[in-house]
PDB file of C-alpha atoms in Angstrom:
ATOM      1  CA  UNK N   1      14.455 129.626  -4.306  1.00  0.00           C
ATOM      2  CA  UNK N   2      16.916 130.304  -7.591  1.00  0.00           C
ATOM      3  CA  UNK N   3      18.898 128.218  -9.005  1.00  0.00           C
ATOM      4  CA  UNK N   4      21.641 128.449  -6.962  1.00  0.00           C
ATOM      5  CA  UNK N   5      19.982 127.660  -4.131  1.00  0.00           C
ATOM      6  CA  UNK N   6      20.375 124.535  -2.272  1.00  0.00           C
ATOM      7  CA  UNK N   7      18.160 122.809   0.399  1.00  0.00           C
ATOM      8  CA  UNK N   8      19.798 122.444   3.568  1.00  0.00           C
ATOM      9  CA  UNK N   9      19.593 119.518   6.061  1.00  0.00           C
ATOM     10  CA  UNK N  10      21.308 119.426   9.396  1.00  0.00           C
ATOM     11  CA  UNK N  11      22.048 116.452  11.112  1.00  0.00           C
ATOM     12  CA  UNK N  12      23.585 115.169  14.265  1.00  0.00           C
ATOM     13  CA  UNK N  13      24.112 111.859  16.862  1.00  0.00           C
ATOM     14  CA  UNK N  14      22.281 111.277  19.982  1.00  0.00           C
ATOM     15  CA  UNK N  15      22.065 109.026  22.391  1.00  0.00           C
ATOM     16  CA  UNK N  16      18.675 107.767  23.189  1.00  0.00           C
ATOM     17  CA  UNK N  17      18.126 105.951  26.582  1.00  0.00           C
ATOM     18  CA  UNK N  18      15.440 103.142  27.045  1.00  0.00           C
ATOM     19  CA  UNK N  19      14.328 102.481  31.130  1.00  0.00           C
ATOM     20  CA  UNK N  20      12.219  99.383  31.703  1.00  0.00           C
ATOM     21  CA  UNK N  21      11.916  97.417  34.899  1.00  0.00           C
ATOM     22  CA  UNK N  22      12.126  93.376  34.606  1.00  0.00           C
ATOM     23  CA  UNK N  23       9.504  91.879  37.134  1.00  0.00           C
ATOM     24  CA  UNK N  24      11.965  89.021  38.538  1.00  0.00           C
ATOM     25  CA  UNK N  25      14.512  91.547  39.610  1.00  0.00           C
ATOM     26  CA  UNK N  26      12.325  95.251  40.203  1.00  0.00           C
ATOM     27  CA  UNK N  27      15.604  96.818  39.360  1.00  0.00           C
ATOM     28  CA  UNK N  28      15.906  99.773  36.574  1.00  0.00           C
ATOM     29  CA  UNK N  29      18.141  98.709  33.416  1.00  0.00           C
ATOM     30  CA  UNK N  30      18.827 100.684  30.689  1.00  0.00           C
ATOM     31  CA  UNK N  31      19.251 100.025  26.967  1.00  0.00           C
ATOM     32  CA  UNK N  32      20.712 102.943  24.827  1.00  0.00           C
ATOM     33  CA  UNK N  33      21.635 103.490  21.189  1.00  0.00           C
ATOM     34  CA  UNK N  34      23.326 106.539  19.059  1.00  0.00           C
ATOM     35  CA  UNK N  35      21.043 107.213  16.113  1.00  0.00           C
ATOM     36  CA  UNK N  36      21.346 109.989  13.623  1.00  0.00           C
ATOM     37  CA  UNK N  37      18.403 112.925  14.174  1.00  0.00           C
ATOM     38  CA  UNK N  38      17.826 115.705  11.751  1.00  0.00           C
ATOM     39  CA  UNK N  39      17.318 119.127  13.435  1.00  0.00           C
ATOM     40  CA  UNK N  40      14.427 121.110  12.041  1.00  0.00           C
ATOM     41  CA  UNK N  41      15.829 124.608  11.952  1.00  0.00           C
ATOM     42  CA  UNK N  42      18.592 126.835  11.324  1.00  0.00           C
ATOM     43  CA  UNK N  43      22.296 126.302  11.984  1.00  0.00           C
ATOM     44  CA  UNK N  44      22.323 129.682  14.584  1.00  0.00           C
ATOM     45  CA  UNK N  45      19.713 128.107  16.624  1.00  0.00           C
ATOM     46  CA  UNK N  46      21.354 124.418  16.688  1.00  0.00           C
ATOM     47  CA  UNK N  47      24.263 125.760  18.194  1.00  0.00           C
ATOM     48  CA  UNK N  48      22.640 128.175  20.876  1.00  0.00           C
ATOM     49  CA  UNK N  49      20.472 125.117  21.686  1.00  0.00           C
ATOM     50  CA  UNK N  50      23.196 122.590  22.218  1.00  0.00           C
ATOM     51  CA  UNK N  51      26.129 125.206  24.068  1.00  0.00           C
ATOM     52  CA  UNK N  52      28.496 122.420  24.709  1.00  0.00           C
ATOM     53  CA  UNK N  53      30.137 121.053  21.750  1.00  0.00           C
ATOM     54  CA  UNK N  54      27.860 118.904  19.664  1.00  0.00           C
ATOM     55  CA  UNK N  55      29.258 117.743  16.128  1.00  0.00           C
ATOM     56  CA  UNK N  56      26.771 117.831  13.177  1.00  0.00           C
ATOM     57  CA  UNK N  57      26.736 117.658   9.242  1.00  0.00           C
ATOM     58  CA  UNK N  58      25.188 119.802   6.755  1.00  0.00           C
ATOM     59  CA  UNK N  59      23.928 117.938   3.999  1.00  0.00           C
ATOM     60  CA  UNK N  60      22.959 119.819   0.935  1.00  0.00           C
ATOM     61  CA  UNK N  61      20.638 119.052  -1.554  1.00  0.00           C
ATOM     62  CA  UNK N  62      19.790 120.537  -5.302  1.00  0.00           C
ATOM     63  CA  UNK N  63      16.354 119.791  -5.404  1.00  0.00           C
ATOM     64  CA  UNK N  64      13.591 119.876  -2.403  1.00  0.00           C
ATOM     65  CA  UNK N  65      12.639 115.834  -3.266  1.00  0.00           C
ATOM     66  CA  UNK N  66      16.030 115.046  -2.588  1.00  0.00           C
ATOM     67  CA  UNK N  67      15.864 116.693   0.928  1.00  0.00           C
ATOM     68  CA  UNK N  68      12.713 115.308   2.190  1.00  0.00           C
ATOM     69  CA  UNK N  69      13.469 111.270   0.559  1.00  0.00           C
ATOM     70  CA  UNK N  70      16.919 111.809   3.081  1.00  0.00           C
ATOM     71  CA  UNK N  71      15.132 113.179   5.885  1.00  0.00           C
ATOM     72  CA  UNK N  72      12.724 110.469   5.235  1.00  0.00           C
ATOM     73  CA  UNK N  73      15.339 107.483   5.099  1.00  0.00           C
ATOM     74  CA  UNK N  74      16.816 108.880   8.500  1.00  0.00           C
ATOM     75  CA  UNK N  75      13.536 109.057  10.050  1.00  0.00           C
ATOM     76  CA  UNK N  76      13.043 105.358   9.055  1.00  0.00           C
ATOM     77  CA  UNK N  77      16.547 104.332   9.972  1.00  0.00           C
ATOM     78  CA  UNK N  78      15.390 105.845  13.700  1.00  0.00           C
ATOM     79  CA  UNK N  79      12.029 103.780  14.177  1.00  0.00           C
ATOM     80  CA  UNK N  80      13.632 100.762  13.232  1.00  0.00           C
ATOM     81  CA  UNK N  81      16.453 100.947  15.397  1.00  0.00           C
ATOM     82  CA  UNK N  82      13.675 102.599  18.437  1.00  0.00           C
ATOM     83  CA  UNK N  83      11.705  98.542  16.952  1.00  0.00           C
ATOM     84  CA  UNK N  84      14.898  96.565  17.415  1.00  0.00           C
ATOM     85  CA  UNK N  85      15.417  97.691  21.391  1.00  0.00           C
ATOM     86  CA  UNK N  86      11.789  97.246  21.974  1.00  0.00           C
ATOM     87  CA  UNK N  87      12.497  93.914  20.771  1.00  0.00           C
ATOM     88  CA  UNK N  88      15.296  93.376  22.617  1.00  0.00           C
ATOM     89  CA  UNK N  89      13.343  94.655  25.375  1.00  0.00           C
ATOM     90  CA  UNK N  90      10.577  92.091  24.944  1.00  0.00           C
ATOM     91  CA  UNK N  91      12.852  89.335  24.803  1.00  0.00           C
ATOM     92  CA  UNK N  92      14.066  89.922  28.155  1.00  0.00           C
ATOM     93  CA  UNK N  93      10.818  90.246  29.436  1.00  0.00           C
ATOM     94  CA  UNK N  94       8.642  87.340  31.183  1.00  0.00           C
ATOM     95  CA  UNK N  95       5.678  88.739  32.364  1.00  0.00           C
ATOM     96  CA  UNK N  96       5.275  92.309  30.931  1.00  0.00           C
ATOM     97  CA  UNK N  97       7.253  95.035  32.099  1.00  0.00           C
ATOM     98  CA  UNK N  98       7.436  98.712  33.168  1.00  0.00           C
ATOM     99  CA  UNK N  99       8.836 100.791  30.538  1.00  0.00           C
ATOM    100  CA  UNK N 100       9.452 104.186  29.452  1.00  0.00           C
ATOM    101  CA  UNK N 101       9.860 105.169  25.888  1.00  0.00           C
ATOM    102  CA  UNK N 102      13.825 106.428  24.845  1.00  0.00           C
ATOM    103  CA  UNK N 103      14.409 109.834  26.082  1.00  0.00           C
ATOM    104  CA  UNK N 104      16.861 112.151  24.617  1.00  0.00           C
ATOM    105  CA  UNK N 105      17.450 115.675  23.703  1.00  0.00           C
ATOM    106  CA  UNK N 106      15.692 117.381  20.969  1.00  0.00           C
TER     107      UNK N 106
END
């Protein structure tokens, strides 16, 4: 890489769904949340991959420790918000529960 290189990061918003089944009613219920993902490779391939129009942001970065501490703070930022509906989940549980992890396009 020279020196006017930068690292690139692209990210974008998605909207994860949560199923789980409470046990007093049987009925499916949904929880969802927008969180911020980072797509993994180039720019040409985000946009044959998503044909409808998706928004996103380039983020660019001088030095390759800069890149991976933001990917790495967005990653966190993901599993906590992925903890706080499990939560939320539990709480509105009794007796366990049926669930299925968040689903969403990748």
């Amino acid at each position: 890489m020279t020196a006017n290189e930068k690292y690139e990061v692209i990210t974008y918003e998605e909207n994860i769904v949560f199923n789980f089944t409470l046990p007093e009613d049987g009925k499916e219920n949904q929880l969802s949340k927008e969180v911020t993902l980072v797509w993994d490779d180039v720019l040409e391939k985000f946009l044959e991959t998503f044909t409808q129009e998706k928004s996103y942001t380039i983020h660019l970065f001088k030095h390759e420790k800069e890149k991976n501490r933001f990917i790495e703070n967005i990653e966190n930022v993901t599993e906590e918000i992925i903890d706080q509906i499990d939560e939320e989940i539990s709480q509105k549980m009794k007796f366990g529960f049926d669930y299925t992890s968040p689903t969403y396009e990748d």
